[in-house]
mmCIF file of C-alpha atoms in Angstrom:
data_model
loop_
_atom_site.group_PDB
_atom_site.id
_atom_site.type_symbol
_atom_site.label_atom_id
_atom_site.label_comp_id
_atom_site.label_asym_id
_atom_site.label_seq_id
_atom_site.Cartn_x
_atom_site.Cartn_y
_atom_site.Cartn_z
ATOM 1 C CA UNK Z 1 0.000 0.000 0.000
ATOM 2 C CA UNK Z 2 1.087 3.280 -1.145
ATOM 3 C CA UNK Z 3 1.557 6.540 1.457
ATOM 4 C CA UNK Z 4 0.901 9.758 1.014
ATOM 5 C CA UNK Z 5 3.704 11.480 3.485
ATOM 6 C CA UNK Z 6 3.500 14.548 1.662
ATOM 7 C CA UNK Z 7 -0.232 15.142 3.352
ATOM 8 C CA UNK Z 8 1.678 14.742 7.214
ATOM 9 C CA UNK Z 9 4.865 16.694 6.128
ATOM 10 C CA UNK Z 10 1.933 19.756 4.853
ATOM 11 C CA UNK Z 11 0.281 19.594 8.080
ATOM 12 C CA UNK Z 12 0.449 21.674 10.719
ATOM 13 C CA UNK Z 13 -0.364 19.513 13.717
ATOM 14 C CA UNK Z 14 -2.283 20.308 17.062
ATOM 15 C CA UNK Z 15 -0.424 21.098 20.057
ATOM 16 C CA UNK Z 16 -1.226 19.777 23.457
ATOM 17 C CA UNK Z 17 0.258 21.973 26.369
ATOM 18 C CA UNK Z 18 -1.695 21.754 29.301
ATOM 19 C CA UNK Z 19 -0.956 18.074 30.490
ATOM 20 C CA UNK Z 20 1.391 17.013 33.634
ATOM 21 C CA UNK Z 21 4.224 15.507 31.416
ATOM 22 C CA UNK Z 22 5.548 16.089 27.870
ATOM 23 C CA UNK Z 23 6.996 13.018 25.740
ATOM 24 C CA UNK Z 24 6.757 11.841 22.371
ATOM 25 C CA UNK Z 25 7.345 8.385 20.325
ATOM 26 C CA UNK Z 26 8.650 7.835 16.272
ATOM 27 C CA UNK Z 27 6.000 6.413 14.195
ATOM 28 C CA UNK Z 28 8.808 4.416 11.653
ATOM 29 C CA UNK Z 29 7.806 3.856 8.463
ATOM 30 C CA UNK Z 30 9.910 1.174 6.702
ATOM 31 C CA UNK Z 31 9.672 0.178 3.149
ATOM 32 C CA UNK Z 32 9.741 -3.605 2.838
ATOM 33 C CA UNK Z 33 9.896 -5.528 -0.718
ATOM 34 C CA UNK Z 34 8.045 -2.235 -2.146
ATOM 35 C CA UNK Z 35 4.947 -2.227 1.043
ATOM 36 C CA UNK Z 36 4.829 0.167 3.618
ATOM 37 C CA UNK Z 37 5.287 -1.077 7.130
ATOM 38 C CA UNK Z 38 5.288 0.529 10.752
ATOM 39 C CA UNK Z 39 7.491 -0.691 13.242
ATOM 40 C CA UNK Z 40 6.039 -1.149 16.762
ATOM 41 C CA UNK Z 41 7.970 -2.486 20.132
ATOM 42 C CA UNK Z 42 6.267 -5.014 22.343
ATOM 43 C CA UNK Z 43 6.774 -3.354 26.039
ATOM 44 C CA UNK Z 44 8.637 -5.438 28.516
ATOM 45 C CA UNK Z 45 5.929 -7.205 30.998
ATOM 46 C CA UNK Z 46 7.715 -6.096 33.892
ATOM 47 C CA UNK Z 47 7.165 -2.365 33.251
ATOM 48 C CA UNK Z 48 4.796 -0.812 35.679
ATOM 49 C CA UNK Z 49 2.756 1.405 32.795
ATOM 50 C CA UNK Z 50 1.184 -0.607 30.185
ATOM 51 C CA UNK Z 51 3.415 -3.571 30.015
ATOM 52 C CA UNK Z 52 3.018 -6.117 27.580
ATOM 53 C CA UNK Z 53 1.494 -3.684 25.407
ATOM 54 C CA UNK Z 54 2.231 -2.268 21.620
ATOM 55 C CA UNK Z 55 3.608 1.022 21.468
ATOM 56 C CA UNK Z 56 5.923 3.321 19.771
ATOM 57 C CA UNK Z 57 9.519 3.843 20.234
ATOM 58 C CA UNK Z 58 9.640 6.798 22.819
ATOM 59 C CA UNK Z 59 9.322 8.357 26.234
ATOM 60 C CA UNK Z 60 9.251 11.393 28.612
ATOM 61 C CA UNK Z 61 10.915 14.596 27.265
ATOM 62 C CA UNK Z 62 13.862 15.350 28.882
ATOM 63 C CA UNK Z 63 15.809 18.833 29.651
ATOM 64 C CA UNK Z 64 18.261 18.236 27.304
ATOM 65 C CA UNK Z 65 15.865 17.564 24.465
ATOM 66 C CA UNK Z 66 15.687 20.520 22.268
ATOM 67 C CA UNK Z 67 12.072 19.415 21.040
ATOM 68 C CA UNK Z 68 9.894 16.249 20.683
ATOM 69 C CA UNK Z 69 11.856 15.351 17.579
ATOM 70 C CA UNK Z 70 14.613 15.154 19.632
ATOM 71 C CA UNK Z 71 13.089 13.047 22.167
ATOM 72 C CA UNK Z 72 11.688 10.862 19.779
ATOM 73 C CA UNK Z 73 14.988 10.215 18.389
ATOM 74 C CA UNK Z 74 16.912 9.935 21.198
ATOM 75 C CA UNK Z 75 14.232 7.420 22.529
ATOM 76 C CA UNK Z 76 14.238 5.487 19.786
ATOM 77 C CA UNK Z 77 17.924 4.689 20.054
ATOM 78 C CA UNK Z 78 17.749 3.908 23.233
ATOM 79 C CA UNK Z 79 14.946 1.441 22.734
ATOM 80 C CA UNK Z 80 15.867 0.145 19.527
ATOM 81 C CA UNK Z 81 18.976 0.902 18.597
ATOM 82 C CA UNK Z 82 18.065 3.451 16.009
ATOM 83 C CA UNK Z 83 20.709 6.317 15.119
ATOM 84 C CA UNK Z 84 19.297 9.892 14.851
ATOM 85 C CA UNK Z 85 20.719 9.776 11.327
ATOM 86 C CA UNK Z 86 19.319 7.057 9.993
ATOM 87 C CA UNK Z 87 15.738 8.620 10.249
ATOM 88 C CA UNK Z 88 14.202 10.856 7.973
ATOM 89 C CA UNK Z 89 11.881 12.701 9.436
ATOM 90 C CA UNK Z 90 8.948 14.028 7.406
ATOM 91 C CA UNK Z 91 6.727 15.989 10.306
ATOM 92 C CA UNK Z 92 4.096 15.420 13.072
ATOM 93 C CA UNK Z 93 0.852 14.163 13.984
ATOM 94 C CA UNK Z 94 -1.527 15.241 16.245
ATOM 95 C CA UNK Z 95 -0.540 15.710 19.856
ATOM 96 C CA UNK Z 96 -2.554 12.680 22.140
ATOM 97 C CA UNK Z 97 -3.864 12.957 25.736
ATOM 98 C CA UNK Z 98 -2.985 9.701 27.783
ATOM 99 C CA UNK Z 99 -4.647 8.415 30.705
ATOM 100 C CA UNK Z 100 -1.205 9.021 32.522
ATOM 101 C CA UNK Z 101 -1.225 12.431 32.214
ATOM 102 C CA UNK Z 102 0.890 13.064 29.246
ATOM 103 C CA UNK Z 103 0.856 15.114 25.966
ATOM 104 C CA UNK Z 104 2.414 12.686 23.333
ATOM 105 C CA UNK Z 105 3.872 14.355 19.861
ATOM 106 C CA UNK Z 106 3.943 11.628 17.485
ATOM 107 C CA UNK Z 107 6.953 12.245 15.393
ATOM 108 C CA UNK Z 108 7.191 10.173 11.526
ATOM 109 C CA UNK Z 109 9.827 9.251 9.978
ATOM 110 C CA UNK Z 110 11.254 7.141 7.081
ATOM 111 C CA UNK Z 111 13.846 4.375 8.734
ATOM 112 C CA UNK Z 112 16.130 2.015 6.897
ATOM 113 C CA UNK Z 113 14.452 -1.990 6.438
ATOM 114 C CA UNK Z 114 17.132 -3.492 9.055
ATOM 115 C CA UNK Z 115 17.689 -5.702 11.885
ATOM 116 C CA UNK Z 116 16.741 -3.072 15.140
ATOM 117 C CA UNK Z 117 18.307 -4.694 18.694
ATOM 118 C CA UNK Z 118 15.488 -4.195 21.953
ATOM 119 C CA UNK Z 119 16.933 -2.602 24.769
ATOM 120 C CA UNK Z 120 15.638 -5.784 26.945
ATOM 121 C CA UNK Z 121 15.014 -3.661 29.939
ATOM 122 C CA UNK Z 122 12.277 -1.991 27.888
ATOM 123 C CA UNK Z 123 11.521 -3.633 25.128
ATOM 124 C CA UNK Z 124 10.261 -7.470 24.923
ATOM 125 C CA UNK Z 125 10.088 -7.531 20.962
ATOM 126 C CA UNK Z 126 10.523 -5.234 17.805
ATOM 127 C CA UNK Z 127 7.378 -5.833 15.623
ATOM 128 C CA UNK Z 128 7.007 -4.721 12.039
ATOM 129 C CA UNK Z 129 3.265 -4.878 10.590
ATOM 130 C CA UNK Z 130 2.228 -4.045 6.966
ATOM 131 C CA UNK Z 131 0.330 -1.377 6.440
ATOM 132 C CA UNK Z 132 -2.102 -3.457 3.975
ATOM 133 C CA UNK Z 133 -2.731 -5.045 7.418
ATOM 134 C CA UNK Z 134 -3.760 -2.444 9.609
ATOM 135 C CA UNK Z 135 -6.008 -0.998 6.833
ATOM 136 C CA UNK Z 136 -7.918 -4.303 6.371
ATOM 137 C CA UNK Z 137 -11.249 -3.832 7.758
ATOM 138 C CA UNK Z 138 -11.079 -7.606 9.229
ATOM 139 C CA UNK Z 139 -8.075 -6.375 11.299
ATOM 140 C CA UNK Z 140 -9.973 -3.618 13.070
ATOM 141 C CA UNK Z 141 -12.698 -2.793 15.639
ATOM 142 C CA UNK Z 142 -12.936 -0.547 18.192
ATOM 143 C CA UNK Z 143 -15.445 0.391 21.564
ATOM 144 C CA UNK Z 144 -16.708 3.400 23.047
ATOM 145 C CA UNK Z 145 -15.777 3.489 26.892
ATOM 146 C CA UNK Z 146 -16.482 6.369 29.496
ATOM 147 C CA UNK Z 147 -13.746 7.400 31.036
ATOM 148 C CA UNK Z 148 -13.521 8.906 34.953
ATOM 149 C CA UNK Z 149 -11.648 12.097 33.690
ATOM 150 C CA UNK Z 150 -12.021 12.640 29.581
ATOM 151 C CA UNK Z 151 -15.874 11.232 29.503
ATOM 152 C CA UNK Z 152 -16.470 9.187 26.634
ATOM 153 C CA UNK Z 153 -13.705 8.037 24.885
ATOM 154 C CA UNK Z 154 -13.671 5.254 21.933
ATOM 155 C CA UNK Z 155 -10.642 2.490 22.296
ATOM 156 C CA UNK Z 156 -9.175 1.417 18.748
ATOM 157 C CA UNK Z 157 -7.676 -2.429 17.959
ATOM 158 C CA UNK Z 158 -6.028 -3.286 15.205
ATOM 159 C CA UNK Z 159 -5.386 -7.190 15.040
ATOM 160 C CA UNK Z 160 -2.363 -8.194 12.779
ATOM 161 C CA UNK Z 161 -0.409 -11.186 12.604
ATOM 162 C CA UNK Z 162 -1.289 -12.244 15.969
ATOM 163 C CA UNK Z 163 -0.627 -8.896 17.487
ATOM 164 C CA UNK Z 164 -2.805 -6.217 18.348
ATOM 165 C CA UNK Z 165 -2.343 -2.388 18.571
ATOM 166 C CA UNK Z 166 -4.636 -0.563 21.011
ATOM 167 C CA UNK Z 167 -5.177 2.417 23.455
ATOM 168 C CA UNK Z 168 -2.617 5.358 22.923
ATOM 169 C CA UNK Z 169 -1.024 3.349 20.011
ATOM 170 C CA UNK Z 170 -4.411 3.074 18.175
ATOM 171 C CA UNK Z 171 -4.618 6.453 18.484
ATOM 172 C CA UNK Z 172 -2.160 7.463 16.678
ATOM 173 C CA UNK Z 173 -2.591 4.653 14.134
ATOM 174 C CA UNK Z 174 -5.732 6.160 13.335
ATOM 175 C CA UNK Z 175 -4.465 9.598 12.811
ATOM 176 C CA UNK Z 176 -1.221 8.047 10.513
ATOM 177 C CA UNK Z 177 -3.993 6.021 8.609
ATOM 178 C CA UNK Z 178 -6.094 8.827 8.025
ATOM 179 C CA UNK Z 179 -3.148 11.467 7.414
ATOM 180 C CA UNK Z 180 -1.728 8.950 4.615
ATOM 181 C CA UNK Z 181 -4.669 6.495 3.163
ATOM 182 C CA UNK Z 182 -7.708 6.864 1.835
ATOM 183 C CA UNK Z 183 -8.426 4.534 5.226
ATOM 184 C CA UNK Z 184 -11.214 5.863 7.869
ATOM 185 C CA UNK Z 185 -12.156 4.985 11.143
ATOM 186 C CA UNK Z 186 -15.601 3.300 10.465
ATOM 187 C CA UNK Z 187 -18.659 5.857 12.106
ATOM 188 C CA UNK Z 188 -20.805 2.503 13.762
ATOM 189 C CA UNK Z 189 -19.416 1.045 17.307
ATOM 190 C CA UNK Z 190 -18.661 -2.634 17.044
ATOM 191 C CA UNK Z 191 -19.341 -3.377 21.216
ATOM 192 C CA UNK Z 192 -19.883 -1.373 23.964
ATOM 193 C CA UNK Z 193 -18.041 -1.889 27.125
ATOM 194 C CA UNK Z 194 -19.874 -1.128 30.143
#
């Protein structure tokens, strides 16, 4: 499946600036026998927030960061073993709320189709899933849940190759999907979840 990056690079992204904590994760888009791909990491199950979980390469800003690209970079090799100069970065999503009280910047970027090493105290797996996958109507579903602080809120899954992307991840799936595809979130609600 093609990408249209040009559409994220054009965009001029939302800001979030009231939260608790800054951070922000690379969304890495890797070109593999001519198909887009993402690459996600599988969080370490003995992390205390959201192990076991999909997620971006990234993490808390730090004083030294000079912005979220920054961060995201810097996280990135640190969690996978990515150098800053291998990435191409081509601009910004949407800044996301999470239920931890952080403003997430998700930074994209174009990153080189090789072998990534987990930082094992972090990361429990480096996944790579197909675009073609995560825009396959079969792979997704999602719920509307109301939440103690943000009110209703609807939870995104998307189920490839026997892994599934959800919560803040999904969330910025959604937004890289509909930046770049012709994908949309579908309008009805699958299940509610009481």
């Amino acid at each position: 499946m093609d990408l249209d990056l040009e559409r994220v690079a054009a965009y001029d992204p939302r800001a979030i600036t009231d939260e608790r904590h800054d951070a922000a994760v690379l969304v890495p888009v890797i070109d593999r026998n001519g198909e887009s791909h993402l690459l996600f990491t599988k969080r370490a199950d003995h992390l205390g927030e959201h192990p076991g979980q999909m997620s971006f390469p990234g993490g808390g800003c730090e004083p030294m960061d000079a912005d979220s690209h920054e961060t995201a970079l810097r996280e990135a090799n640190e969690e996978i073993a990515l150098e800053p100069a291998d990435a191409r970065i081509v601009g910004r999503l949407d800044d996301i709320r999470t239920i931890t009280e952080y403003a997430v910047t998700p930074v994209v970027a174009r990153v080189p189709d090789r072998q990534y090493v987990p930082d094992e105290s972090e990361v429990a797996e480096i996944v790579v899933l197909p675009v073609s996958g995560l825009v396959d109507p079969d792979n997704y579903e999602f719920e509307e849940r109301d939440h103690p602080h943000y009110g209703e809120i609807v939870i995104h899954y998307f189920h490839v190759d026997g892994y599934t992307v959800w919560g803040a991840t999904g969330r910025i799936v959604v937004d890289f999907l509909e930046r770049t595809t012709d994908w949309r979130a579908p309008e009805r609600i699958d299940r509610d979840i009481a």
